XYZ file of C-alpha atoms in Angstrom:
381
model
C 13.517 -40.913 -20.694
C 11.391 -37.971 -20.956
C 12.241 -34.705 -19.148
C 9.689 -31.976 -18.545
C 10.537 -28.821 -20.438
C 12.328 -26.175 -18.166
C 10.638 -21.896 -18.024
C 12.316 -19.844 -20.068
C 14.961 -18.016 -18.382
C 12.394 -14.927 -18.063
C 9.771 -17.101 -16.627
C 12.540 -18.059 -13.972
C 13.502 -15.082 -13.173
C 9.632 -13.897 -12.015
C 9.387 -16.707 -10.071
C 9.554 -15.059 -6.324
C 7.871 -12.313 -7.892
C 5.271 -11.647 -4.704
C 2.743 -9.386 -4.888
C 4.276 -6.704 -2.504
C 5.881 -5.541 -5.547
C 2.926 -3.616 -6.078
C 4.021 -1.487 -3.362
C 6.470 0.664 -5.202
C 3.900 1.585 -8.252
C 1.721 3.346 -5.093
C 4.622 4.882 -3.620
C 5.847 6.673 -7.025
C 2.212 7.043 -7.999
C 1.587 8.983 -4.900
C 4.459 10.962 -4.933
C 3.248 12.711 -8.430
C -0.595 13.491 -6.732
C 0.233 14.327 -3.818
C 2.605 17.199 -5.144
C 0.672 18.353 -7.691
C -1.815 19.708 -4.792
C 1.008 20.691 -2.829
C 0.833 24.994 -1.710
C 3.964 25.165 -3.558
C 5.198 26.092 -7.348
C 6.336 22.496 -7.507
C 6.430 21.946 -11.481
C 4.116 20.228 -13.068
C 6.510 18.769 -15.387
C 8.124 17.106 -12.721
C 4.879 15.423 -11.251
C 3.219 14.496 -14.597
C 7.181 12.746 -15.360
C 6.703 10.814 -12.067
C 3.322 9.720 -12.775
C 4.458 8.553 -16.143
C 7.386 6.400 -14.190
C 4.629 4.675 -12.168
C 2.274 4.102 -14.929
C 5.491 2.421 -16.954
C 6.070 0.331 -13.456
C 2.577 -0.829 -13.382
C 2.882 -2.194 -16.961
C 5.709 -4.023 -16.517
C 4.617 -5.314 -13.116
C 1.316 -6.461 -14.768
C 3.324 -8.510 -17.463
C 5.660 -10.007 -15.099
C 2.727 -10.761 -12.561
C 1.360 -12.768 -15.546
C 4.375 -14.490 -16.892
C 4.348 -15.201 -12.854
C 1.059 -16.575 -12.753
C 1.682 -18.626 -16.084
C 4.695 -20.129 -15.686
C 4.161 -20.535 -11.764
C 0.891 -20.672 -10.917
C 2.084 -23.255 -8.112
C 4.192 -20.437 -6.534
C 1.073 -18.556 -6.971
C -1.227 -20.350 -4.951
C 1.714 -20.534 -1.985
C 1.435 -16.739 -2.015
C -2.560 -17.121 -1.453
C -1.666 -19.598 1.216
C 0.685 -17.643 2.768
C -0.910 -15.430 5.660
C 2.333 -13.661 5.349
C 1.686 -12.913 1.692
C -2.083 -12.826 0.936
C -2.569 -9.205 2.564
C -0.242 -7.732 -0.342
C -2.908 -8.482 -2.846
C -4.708 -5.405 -1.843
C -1.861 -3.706 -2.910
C -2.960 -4.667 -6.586
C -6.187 -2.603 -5.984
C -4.379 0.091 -4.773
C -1.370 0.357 -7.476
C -4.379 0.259 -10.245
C -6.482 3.059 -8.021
C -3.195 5.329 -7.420
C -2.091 5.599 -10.903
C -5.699 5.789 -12.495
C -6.091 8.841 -10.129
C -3.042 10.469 -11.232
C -3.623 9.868 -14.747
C -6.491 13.090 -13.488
C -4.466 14.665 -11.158
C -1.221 15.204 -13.263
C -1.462 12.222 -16.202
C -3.631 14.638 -18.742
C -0.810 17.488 -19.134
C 1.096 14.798 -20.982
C -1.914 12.206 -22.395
C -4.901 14.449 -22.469
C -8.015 14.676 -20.685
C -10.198 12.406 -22.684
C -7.157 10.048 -22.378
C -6.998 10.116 -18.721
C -10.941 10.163 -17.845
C -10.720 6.504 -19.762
C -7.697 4.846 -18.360
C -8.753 6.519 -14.693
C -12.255 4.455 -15.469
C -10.579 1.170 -16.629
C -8.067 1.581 -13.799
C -10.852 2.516 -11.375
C -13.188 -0.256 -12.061
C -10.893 -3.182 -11.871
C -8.714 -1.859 -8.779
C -12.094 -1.230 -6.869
C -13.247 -4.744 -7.884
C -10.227 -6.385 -7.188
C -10.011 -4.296 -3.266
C -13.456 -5.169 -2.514
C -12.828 -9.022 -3.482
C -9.875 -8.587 -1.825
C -11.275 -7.361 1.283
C -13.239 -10.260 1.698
C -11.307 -13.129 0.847
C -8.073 -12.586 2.750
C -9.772 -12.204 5.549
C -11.991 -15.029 4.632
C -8.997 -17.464 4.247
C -7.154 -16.231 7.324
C -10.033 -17.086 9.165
C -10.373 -20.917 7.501
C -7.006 -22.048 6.049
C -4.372 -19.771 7.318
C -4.762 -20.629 11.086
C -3.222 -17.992 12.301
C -2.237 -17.048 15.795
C -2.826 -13.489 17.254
C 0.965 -13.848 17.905
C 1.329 -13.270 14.437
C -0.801 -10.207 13.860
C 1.113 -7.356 11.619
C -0.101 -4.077 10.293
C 0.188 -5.865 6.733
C -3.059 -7.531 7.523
C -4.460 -4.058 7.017
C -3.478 -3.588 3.116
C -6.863 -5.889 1.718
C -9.326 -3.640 4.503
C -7.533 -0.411 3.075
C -7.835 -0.729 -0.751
C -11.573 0.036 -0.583
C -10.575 3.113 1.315
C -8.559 4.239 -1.375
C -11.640 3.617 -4.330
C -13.646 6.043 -1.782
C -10.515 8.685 -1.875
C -9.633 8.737 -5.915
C -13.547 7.653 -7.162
C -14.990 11.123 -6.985
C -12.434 12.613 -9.076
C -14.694 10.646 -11.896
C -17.678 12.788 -10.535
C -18.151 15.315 -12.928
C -17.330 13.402 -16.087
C -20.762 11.218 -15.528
C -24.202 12.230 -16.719
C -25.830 14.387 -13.628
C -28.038 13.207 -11.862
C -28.567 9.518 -10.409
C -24.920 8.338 -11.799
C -22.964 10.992 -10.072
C -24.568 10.718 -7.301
C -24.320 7.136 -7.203
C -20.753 7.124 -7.722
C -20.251 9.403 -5.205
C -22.475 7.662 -2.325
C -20.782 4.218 -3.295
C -17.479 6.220 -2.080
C -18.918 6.982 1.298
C -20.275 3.226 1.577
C -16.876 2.152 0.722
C -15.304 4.820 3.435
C -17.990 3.208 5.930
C -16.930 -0.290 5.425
C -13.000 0.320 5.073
C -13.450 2.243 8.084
C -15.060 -0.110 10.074
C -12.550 -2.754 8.947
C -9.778 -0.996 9.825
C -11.278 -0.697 13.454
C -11.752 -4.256 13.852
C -8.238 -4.933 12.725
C -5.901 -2.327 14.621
C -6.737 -3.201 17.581
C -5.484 -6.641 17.413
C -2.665 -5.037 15.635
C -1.758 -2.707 18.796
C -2.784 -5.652 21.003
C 0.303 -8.107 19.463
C 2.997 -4.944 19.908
C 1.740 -4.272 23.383
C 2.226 -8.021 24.467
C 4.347 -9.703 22.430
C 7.065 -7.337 22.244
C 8.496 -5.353 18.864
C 7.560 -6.272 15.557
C 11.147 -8.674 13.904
C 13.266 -5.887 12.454
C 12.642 -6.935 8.925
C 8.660 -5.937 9.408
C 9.375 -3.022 11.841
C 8.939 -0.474 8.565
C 5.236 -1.892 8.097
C 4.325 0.021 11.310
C 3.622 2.816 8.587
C 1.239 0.774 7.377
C -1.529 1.973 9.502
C -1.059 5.621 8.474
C -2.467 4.435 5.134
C -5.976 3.817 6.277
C -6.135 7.594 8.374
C -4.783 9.606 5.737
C -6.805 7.953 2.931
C -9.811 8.756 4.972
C -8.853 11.971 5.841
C -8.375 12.493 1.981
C -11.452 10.833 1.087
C -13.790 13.097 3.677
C -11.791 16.371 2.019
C -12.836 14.968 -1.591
C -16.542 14.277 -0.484
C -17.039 17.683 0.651
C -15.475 18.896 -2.650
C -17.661 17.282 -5.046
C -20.916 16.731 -3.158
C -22.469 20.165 -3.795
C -24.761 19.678 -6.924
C -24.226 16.120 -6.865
C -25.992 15.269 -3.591
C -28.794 17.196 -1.775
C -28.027 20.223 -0.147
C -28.440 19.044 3.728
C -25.968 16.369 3.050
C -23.202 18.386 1.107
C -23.288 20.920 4.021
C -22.753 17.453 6.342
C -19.334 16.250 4.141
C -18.345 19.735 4.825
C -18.719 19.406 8.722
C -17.430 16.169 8.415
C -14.203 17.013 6.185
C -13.006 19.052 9.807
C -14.790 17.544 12.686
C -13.616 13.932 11.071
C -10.163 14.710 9.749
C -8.894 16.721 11.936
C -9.112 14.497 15.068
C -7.763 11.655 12.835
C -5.324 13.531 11.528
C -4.145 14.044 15.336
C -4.053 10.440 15.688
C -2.226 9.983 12.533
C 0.761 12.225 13.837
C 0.672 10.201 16.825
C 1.091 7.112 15.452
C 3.892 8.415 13.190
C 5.998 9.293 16.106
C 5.031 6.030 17.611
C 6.040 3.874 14.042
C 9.446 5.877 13.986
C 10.767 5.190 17.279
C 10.543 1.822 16.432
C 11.880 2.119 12.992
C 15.102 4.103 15.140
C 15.179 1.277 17.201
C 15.200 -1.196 14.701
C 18.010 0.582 13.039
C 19.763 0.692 15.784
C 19.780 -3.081 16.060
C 21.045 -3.606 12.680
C 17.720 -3.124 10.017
C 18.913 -3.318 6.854
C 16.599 -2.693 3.391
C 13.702 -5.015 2.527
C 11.086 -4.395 0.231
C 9.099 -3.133 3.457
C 10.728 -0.056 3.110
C 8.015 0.853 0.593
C 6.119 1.167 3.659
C 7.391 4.800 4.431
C 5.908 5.746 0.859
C 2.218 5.230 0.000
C 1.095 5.912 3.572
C 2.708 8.769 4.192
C 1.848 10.227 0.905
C -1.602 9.837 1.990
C -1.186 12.245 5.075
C 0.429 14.417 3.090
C -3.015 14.526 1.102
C -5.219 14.538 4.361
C -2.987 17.709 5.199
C -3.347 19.374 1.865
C -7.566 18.857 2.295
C -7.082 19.867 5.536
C -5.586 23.097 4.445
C -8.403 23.583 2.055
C -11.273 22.956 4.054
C -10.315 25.357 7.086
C -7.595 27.956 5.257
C -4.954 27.227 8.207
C -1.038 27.557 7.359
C -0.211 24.933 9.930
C -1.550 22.057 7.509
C -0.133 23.521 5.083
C 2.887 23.149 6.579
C 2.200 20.298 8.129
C 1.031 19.172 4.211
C 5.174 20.804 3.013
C 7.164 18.643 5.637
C 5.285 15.493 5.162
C 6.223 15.724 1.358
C 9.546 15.978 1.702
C 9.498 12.699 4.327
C 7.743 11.485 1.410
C 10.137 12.400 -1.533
C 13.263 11.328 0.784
C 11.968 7.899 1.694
C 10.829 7.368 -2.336
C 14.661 8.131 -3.162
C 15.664 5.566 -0.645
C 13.519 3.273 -1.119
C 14.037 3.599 -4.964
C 17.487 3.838 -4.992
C 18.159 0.407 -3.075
C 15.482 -1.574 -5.007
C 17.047 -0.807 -8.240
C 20.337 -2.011 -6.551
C 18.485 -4.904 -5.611
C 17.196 -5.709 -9.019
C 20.119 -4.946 -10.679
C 22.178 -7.535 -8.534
C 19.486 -10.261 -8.519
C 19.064 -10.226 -4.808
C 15.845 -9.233 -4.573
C 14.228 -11.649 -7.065
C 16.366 -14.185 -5.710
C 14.245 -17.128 -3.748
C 14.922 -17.710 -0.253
C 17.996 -19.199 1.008
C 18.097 -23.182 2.041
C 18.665 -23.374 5.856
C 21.921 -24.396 6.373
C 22.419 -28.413 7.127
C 22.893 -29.298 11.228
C 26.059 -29.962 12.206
C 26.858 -33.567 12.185
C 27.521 -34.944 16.166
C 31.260 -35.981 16.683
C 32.193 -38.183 19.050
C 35.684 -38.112 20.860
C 37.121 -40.493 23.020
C 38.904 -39.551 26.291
C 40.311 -40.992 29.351
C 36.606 -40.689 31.067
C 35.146 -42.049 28.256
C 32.966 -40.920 24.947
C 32.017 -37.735 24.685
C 29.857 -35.854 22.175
């Protein structure tokens, strides 16, 4: 009798290996950037040491993704099945985008800047190709093979819609390392189109996002942290107006530079409003949650990567109309930032260290068999 061969212990290992994993390589990624701008003498050193953490996390995610998707390409396809699971391959896009962008932000102290403007291109091309397929065919198979109900509507089916947001945040950073003229303006224009059509996306989506909370009641604790979620999309946009406004002079003509510089404040300071409202909104739930006995899932990323974005809507904020308050604002949003990275960290190496988090998910316990007892009145069971 011939028996298949059995994975490699490794192989086994990286079989529940979803692609929400992603998720920390953003957070740590955006906790580098996002200080390095901060209006503080935060050390260098100590952002261009986190960036290097998250670029060694996206290498060995990438390898294990691939064992994954060799020895389990079965598994795979579940995930893609999975309306529960699909929306976290945007987060591919966006680990690829984050740590490309840092490798220009804080990544050339330590590699160099010819070093960084190439891995920020190879990273930049294949997390904006990979968001933009993305953000057409999750939605695509929700829509023909996922049948899902509105019931089951979570910000997480936000992450494909918001990885092209991200390309139009971190692309013009590439700006002046192009030939002037028609490429970087080009580049910078394919941004905005990919602001516009994030944007949009996002709008179609939310609502029926805030529609599910309003009438179906709080989001199952376990999920409650992706409430964060949806500051991703208004900070990343708030960032990405801030960056257009910086790079556009020279690059674009002069009536339209002047209008990303009207539109850096009259756009991101409204959303920005909206942004603080909905993070007193996602906390009271998170509280609540709490409350009612939340413990640690690898949701918790949740209160990393979007918040780091409004700390760098803040921080272009700051820039673009010289007020302390976003500043400030910029200061305490960081150090939500920093506290929920430690967190988030710290239990996820206790996860991986213990096995629990790469462990598959538990069989449901076996009914309990009917017994049947006599008494004076007859069987009863």
């Amino acid at each position: 009798m011939v028996t298949a061969a059995q994975p490699h212990p490794r192989a086994m290992a990286v079989r529940h290996l979803g692609p929400n994993w992603y998720a920390p390589v953003m957070g740590t990624a955006i906790v580098a950037t996002a200080g390095a701008a901060l209006p503080l003498p935060l050390p260098r050193a100590v952002c261009t040491a986190v960036w290097a953490l998250s670029l060694a996390m996206l290498v060995t995610l990438l390898a294990a993704r691939a064992l994954h998707w060799t020895h389990h390409r079965d598994q795979g396809r579940a995930h893609l099945m999975d309306p529960a699971t699909a929306p976290f391959y945007g987060c591919l896009s966006m680990a690829l985008l984050a740590v490309g962008g840092g490798a220009l932000t804080v990544g050339r102290d330590w590699i160099g800047i010819e070093a960084a403007v190439a891995l920020d291109v190879v990273l930049f091309t294949a997390g904006t190709a990979i968001g933009l397929a993305a953000a057409v065919a999750v939605p695509y198979l929700m829509a023909v093979r996922h049948r899902v109900e509105p019931g089951q509507a979570t910000p997480v089916w936000l992450l494909p819609l918001v990885a092209p947001m991200v390309s139009a945040a971190l692309g013009p950073l590439l700006v002046p390392y192009l030939p002037a003229g028609q490429a970087q303006e080009t580049l910078l224009l394919a941004c905005f189109a990919m602001f516009g059509l994030s944007l949009l996306a996002t709008l179609l989506m939310l609502p029926l996002v805030f529609a599910r909370l309003v009438t179906g009641g709080p989001l199952p604790l376990a999920l409650t942290p992706t409430l964060f979620l949806v500051l991703g999309p208004l900070g990343q946009s708030t960032t990405a107006v801030g960056k257009f406004a910086e790079y556009g002079p020279g690059v674009v003509p002069a009536p339209y530079s002047q209008g990303f510089d009207v539109l850096a404040v009259l756009y991101g300071v409204p959303v920005m409003g909206f942004a603080l409202l909905w993070l007193g909104f996602a906390t009271a739930h998170v509280v609540r949650a709490r409350r009612q006995g939340m413990r640690f899932a690898m949701t918790w990323w949740a209160f990393t990567f979007p918040v780091g974005t409004c700390v760098t809507g803040a921080e272009a904020l700051a820039r673009h109309t010289g007020l302390a308050v976003y500043e400030g604002l910029a200061i305490g949003l960081y150090a939500v930032l920093v506290t929920a990275w430690l967190v988030a960290a710290a239990h996820t190496a206790r996860g991986l260290v213990s096995g629990a988090l790469l462990a598959g998910p538990r069989p449901a316990l076996p009914a309990p068999r009917p017994v049947t007892v006599r008494t004076t009145s007859g069987a009863v069971r």
